[in-house]
CSV table of C-alpha atoms and ligand atoms in Angstrom, one decimal:
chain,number,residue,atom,x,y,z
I,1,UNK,CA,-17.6,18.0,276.6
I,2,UNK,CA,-18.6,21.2,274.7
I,3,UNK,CA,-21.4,20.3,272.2
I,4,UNK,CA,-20.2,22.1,268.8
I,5,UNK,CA,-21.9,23.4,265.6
I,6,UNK,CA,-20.2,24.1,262.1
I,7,UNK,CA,-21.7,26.0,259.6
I,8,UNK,CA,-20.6,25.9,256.5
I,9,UNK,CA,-19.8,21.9,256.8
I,10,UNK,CA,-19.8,20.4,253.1
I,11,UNK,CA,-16.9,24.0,252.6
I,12,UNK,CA,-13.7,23.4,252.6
I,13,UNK,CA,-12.5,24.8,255.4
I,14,UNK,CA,-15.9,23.7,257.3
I,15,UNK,CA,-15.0,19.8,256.5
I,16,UNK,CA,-11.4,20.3,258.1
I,17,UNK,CA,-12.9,21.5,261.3
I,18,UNK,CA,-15.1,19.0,261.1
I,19,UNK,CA,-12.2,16.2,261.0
I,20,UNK,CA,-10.8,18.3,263.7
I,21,UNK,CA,-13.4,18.5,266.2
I,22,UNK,CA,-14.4,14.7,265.6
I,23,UNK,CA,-11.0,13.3,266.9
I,24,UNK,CA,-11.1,16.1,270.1
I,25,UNK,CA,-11.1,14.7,273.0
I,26,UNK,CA,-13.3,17.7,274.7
I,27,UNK,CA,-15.3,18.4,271.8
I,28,UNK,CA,-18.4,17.0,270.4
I,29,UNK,CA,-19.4,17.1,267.1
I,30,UNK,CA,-23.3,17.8,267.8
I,31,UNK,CA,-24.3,19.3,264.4
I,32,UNK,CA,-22.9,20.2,260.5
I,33,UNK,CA,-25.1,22.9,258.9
I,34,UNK,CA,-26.0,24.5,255.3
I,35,UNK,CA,-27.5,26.8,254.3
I,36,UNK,CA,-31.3,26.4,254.4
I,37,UNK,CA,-31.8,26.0,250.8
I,38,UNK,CA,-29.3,23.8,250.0
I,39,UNK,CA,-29.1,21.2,247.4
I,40,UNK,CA,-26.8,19.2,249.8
I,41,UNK,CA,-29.2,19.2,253.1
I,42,UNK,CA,-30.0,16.5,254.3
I,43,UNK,CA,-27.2,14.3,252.8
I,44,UNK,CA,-24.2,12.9,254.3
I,45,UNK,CA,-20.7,15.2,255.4
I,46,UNK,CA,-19.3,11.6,253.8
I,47,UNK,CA,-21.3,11.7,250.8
I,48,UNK,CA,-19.8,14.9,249.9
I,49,UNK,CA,-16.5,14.3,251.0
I,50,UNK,CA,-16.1,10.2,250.7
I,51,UNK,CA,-12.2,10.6,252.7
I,52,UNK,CA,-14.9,10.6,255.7
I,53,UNK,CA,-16.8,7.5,255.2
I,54,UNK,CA,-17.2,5.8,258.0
I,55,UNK,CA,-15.7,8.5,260.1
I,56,UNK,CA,-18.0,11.5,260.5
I,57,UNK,CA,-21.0,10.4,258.9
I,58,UNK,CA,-23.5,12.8,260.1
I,59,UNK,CA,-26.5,14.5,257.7
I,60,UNK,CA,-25.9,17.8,256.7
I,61,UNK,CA,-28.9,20.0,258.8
I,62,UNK,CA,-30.3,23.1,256.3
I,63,UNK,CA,-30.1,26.3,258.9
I,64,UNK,CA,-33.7,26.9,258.8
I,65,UNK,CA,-33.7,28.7,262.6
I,66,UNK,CA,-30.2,29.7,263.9
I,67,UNK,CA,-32.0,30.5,267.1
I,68,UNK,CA,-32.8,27.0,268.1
I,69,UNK,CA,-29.5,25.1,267.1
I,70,UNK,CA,-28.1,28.4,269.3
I,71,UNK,CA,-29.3,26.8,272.2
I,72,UNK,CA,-28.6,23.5,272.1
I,73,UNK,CA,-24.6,24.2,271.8
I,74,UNK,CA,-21.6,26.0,273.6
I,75,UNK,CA,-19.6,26.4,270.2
I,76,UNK,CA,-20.0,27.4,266.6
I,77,UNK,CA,-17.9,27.9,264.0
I,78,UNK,CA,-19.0,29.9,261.1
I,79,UNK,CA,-17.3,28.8,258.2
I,80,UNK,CA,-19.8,30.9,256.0
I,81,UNK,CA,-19.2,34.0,253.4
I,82,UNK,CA,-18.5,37.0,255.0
I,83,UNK,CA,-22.1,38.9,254.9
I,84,UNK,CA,-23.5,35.2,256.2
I,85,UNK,CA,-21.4,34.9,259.4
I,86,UNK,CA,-22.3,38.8,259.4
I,87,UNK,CA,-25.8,37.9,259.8
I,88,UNK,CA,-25.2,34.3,262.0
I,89,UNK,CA,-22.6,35.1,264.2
I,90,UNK,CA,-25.0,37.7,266.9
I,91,UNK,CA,-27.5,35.2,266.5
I,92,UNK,CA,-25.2,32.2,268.3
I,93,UNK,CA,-23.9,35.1,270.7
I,94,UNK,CA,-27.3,36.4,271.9
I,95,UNK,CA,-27.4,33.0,273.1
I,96,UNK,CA,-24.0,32.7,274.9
I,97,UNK,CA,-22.3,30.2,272.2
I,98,UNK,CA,-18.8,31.2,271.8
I,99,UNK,CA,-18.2,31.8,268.0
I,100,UNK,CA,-15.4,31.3,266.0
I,101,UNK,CA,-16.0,33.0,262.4
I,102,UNK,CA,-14.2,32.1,259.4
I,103,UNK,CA,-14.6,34.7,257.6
I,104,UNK,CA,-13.5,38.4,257.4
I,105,UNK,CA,-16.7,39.4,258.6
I,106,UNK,CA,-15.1,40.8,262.4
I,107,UNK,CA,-11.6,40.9,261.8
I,108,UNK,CA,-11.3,44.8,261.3
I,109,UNK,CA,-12.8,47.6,264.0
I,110,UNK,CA,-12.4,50.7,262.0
I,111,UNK,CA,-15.0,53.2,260.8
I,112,UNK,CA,-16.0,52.7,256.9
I,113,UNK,CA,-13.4,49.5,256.6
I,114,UNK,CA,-16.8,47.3,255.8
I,115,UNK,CA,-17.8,49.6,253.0
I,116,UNK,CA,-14.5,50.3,251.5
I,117,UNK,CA,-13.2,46.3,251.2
I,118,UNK,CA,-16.3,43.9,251.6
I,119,UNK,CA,-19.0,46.2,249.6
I,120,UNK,CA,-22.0,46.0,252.8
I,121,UNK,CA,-22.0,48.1,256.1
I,122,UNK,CA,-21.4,46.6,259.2
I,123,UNK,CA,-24.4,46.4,261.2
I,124,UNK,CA,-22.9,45.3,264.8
I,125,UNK,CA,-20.1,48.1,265.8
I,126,UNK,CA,-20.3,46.5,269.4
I,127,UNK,CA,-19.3,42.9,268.4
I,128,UNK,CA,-17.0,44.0,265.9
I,129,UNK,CA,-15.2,45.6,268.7
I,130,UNK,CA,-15.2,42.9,271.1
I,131,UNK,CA,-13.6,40.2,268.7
I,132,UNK,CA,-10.5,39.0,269.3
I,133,UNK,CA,-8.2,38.8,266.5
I,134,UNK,CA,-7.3,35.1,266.2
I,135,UNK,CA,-4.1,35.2,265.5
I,136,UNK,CA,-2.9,32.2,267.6
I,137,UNK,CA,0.9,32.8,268.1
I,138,UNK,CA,0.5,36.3,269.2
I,139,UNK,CA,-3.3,37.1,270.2
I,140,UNK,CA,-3.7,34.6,273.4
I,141,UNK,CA,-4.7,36.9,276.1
I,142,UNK,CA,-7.4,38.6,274.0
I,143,UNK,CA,-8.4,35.0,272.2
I,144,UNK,CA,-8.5,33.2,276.3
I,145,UNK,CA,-10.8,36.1,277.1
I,146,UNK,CA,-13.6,36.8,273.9
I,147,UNK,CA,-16.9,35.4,273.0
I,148,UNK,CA,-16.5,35.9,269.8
I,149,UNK,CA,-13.1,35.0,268.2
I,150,UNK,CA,-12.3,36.5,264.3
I,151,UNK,CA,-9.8,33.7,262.6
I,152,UNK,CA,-7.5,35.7,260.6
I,153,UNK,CA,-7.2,35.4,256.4
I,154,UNK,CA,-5.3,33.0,255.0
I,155,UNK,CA,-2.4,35.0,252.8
I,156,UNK,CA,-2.5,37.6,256.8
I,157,UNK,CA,-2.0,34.0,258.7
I,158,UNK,CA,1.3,34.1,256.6
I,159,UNK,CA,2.2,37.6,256.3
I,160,UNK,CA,2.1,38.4,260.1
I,161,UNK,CA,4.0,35.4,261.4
I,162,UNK,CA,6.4,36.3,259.1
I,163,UNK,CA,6.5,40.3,259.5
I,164,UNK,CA,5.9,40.7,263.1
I,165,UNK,CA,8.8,39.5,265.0
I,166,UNK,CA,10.6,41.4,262.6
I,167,UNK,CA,9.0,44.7,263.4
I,168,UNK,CA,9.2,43.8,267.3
I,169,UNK,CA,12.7,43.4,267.3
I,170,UNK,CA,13.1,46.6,265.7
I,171,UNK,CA,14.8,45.2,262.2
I,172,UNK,CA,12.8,46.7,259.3
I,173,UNK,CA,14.1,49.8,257.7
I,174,UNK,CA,10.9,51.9,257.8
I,175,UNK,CA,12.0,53.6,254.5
I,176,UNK,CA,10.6,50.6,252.0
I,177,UNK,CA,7.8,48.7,252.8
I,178,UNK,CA,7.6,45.2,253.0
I,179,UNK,CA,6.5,43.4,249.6
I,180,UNK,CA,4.9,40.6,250.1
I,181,UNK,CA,4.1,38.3,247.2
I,182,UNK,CA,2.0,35.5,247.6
I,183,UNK,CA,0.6,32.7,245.6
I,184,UNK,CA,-2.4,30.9,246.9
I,185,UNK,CA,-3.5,27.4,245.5
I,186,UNK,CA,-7.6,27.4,244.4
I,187,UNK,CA,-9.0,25.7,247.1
I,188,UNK,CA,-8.6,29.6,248.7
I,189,UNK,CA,-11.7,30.8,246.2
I,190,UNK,CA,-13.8,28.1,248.3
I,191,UNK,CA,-15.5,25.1,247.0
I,192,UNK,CA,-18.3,26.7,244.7
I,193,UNK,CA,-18.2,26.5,241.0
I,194,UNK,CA,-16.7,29.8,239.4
I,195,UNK,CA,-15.2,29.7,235.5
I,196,UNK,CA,-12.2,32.1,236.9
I,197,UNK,CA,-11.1,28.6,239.6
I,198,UNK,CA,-12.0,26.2,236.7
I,199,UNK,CA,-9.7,23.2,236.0
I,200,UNK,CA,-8.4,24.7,232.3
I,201,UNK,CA,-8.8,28.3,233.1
I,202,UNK,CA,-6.0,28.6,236.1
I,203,UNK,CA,-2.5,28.6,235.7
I,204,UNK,CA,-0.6,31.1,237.4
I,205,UNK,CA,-1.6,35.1,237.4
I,206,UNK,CA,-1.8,37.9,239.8
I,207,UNK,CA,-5.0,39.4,240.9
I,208,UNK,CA,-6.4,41.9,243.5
I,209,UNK,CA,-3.2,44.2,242.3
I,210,UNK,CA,-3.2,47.2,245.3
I,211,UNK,CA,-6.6,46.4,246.2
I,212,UNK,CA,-7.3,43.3,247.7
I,213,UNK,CA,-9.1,43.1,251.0
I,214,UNK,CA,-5.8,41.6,252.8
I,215,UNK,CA,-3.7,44.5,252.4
I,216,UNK,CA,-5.6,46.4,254.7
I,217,UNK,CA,-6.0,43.4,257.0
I,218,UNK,CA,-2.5,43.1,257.2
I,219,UNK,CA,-1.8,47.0,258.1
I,220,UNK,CA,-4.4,47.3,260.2
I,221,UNK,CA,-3.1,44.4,262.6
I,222,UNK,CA,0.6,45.1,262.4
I,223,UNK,CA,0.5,48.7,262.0
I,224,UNK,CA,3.2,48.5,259.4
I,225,UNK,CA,2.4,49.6,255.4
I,226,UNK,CA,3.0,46.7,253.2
I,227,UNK,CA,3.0,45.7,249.4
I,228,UNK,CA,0.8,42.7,248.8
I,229,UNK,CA,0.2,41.2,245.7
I,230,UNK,CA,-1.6,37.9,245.9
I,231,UNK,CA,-1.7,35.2,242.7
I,232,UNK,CA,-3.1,32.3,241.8
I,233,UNK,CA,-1.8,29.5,241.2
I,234,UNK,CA,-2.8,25.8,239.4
I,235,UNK,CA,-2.5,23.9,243.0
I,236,UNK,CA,-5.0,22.6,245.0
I,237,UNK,CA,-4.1,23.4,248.5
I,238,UNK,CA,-1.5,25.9,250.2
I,239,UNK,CA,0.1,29.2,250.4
I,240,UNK,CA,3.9,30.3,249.9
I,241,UNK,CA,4.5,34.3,250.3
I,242,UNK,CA,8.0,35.9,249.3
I,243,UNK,CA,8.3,38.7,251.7
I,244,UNK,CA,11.4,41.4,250.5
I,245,UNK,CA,12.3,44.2,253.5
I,246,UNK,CA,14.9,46.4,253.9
I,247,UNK,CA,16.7,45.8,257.0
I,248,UNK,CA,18.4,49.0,259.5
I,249,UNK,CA,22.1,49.1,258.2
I,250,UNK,CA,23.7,47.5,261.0
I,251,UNK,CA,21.5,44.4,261.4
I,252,UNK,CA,23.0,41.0,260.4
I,253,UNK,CA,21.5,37.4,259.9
I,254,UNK,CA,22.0,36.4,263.3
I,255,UNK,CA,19.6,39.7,264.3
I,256,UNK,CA,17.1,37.8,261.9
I,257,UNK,CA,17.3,34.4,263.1
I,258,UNK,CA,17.3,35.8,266.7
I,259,UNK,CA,14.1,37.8,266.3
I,260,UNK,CA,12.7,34.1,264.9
I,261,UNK,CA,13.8,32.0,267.5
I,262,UNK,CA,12.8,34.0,270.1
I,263,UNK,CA,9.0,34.8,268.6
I,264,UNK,CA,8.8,31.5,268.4
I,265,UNK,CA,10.9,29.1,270.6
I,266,UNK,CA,7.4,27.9,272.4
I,267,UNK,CA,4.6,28.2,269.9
I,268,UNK,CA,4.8,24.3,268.2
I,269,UNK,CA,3.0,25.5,265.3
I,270,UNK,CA,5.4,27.8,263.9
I,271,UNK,CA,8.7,26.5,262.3
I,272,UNK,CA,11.9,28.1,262.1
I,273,UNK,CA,14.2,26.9,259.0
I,274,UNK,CA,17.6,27.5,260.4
I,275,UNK,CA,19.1,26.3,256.7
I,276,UNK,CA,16.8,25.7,253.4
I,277,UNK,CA,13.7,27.5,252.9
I,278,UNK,CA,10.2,26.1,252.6
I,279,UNK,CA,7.7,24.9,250.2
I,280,UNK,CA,4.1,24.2,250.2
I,281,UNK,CA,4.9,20.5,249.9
I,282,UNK,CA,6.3,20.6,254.0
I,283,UNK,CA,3.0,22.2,254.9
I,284,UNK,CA,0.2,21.0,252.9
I,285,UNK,CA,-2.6,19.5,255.2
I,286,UNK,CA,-0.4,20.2,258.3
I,287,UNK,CA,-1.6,22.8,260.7
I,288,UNK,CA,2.1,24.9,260.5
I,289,UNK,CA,3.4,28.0,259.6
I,290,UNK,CA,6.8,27.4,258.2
I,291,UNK,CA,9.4,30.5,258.0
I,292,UNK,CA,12.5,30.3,256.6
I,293,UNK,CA,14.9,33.3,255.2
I,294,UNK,CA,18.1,34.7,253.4
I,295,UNK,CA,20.2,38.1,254.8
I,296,UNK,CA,21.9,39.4,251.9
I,297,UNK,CA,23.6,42.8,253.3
I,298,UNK,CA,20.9,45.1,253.6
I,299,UNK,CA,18.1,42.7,252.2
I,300,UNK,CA,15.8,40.0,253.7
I,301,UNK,CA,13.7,37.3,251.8
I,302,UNK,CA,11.4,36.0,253.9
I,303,UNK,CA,9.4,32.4,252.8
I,304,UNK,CA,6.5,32.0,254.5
I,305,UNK,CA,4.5,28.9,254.3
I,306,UNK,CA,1.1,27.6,255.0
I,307,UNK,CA,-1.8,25.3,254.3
I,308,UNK,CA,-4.5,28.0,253.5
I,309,UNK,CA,-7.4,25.2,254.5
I,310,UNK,CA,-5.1,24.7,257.8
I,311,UNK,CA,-3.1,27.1,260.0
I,312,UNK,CA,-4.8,29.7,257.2
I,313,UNK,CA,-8.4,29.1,258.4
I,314,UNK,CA,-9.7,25.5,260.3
I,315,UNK,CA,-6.7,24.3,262.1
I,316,UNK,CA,-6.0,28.1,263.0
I,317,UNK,CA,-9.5,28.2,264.7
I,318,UNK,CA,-9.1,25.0,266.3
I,319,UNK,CA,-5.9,26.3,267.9
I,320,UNK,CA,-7.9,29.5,269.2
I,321,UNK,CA,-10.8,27.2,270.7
I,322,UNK,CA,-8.0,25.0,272.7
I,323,UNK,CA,-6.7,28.5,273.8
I,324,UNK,CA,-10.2,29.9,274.6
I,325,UNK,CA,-10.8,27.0,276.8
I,326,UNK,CA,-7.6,26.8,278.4
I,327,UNK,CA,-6.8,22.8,276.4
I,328,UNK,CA,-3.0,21.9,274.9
I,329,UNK,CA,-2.6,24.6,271.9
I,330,UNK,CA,-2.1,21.7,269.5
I,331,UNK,CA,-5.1,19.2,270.9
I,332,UNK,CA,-6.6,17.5,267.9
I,333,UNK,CA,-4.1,19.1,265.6
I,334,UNK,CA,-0.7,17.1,265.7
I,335,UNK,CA,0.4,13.9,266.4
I,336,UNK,CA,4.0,13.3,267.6
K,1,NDP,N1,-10.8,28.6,251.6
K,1,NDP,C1,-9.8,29.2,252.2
K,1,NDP,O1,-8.6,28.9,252.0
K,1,NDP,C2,-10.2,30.1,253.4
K,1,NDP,C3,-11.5,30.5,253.6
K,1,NDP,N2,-11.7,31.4,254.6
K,1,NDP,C4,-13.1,31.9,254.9
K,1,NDP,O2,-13.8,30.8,255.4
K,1,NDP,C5,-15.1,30.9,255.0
K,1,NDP,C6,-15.5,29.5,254.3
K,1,NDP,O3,-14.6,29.4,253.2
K,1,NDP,P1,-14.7,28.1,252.3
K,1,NDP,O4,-14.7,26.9,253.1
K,1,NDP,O5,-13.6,28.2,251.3
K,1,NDP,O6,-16.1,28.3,251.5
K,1,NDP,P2,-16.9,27.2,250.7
K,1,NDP,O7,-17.6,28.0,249.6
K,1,NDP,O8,-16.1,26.0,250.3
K,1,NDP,O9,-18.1,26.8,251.7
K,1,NDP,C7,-19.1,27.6,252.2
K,1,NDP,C8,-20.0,26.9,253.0
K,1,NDP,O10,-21.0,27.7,253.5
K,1,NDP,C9,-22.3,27.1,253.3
K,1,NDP,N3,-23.3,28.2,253.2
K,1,NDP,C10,-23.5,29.1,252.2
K,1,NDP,N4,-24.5,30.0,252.5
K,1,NDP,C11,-24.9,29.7,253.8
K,1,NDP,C12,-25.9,30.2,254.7
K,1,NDP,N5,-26.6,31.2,254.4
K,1,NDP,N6,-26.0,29.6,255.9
K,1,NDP,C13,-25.3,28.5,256.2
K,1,NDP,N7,-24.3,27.9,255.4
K,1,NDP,C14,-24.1,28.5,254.2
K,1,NDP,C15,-22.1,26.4,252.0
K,1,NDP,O11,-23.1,25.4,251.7
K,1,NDP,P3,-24.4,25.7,250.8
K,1,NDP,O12,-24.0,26.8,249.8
K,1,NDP,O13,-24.7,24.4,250.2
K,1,NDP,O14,-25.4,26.2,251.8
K,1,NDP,C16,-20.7,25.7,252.3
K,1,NDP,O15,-20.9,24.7,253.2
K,1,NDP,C17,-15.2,32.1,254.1
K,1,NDP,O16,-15.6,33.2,254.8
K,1,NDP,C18,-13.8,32.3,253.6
K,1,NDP,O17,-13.6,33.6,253.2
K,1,NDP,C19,-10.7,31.9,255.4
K,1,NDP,C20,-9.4,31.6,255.2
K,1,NDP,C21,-9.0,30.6,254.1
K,2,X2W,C1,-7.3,32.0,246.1
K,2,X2W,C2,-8.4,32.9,246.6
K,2,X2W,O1,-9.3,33.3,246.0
K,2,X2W,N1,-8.2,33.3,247.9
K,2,X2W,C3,-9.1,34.1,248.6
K,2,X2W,C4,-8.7,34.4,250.0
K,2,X2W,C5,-8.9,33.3,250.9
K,2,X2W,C6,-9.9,33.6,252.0
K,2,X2W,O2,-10.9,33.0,252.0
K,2,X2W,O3,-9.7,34.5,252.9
K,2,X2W,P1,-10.8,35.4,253.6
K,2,X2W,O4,-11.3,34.6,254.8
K,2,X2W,O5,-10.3,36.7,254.0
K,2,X2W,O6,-11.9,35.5,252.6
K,2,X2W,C7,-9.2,35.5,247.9
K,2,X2W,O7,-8.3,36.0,247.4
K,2,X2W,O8,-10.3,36.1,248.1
């Protein structure tokens, strides 16, 4: 059994993995952590979030000394801002833990990215280029091998699966980006109060427009330019991204669905809509990526679909811990 710390717990993405990791057979749940001058230390995961009662009832621990909780577990996950799993995550390394980190905070190794799109400068070069780039379905080599394991953002979770088997198979007209737009329900902006998330104040608007941190996430990992423009939208949880491409001349729907199929005939977590397309309703608090699409002579829509909580941060992590350590990809995260 691997003892296991979360930070972030009473987040939203931290109390997934914490449901997660309590029901895995190979894990246990050792610790849940705040930060150390938080108003909810020292209260109950379940008080917080009373879906748990009864199920995960452990105390909330204020992070007074990373150090110590360092070693007394094999595996943390940071669910923490980015300049806070910054800070944590060489802490939990220095120690051996393997680390799974949340946030954006080791996702990108290139010189300056850190200044230009998360406004601080990146202090550890050497871990930054050690992470593995969690992206589950297509990462598994790199993910089996790191210490330290970056998940992927929520609206590049979607983007990629969608865009990559695509560019593999040779299908995009390089002539026109992809433009990807994406609405993302509020749950995305975290759990923290904030008038621009607030219950009369959201409806459905664009933001970020040509610079949001994403658009050079996505790039930089599929070494493709894209158009991304994310929105939000008055829903709680999920994300659905239209994606329109420009396909090479000769290439026909059955190119399309091959590329699909074949990307993903063995990853469980990824489905393929053969007919239909889908909404957030068929992946809201399930741990898929659903993908379905429309040919119309030289144009593809692509609808890509995901919980943002789920395959867009916690489940997503929990799938690159089972690979890490070599457990079924889906342990803890579906039941047939
Ligand atoms: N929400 C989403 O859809 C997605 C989120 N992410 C990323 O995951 C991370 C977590 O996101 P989310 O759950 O939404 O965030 P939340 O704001 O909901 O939760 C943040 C958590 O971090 C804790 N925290 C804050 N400061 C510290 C600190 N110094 N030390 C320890 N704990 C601290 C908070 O508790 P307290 O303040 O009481 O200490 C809280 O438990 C972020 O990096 C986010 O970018 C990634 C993909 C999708
Ligand atoms: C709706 C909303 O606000 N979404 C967040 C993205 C979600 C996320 O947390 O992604 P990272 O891990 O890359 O920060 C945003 O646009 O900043």
């Amino acid at each position: 059994m691997l003892n296991t710390l979360i930070v972030g717990a009473s987040g939203y993405a931290g109390v997934e993995l914490a449901t997660y990791i309590n029901r895995h057979p190979q894990m246990t749940l050792t610790a849940l952590a705040v930060s150390a001058q938080s108003p909810d230390a020292g209260k109950l995961l379940s008080d917080l979030h009373p879906q748990l009662k009864g199920v995960i009832d452990l105390r909330l621990e204020p992070l007074n000394d990373a150090a110590t909780w360092a070693s007394k577990v094999d595996v943390v996950f940071l669910a923490t801002a980015h300049e806070v799993s910054h800070d944590l995550a060489p802490v939990f390394l220095a120690s051996g833990c393997v680390v799974f980190d949340l946030s954006g905070a080791f996702r990108v190794s290139k010189p300056g990215f850190y200044d230009a799109f998360y406004g601080f400068s990146h202090q550890y070069p050497h871990w930054l280029s050690q992470a593995a780039y969690g992206l589950a379905e297509w990462n598994h080599q790199q993910i089996a091998e790191a210490q330290l394991i970056a998940v992927p953002g929520c609206y590049p979770t979607a983007a990629q699966l969608a865009l990559r088997p695509l560019l593999e198979a040779g299908l995009i007209n390089d002539g026109q980006w992809p433009v990807i737009n994406a609405v993302s329900g509020v749950s995305g902006a975290g759990r923290k109060a904030s008038i621009t998330t607030s219950f009369c104040e959201v409806s459905l608007q664009p933001y970020g427009i040509f610079n949001h941190r994403h658009q050079p996430e996505i790039i930089s990992h599929l070494g493709s330019s894209v158009i991304f423009t994310p929105h939000l939208g008055n829903f709680s949880r999920g994300i659905l991204e239209t994606i329109t491409c420009r396909l090479k001349p000769t290439v026909r729907h059955e190119d399309v669905a091959a590329a699909f199929h074949n990307a993903y005939q063995d990853k469980p977590l990824v489905r393929i809509y053969d007919k239909g397309v889908p909404s957030i309703k068929s992946v809201a608090g399930l741990p898929y990526c659903d993908i379905g699409f429309v040919v119309q002579e030289e144009h593809l829509i692509v609808i890509s679909a995901i919980d943002n909580l789920l395959k867009g941060a916690a489940s997503q992590a929990v799938q690159c811990l089972n690979i890490r350590f070599g457990f079924p990809e889906t342990e803890s995260l579906v039941y047939m």
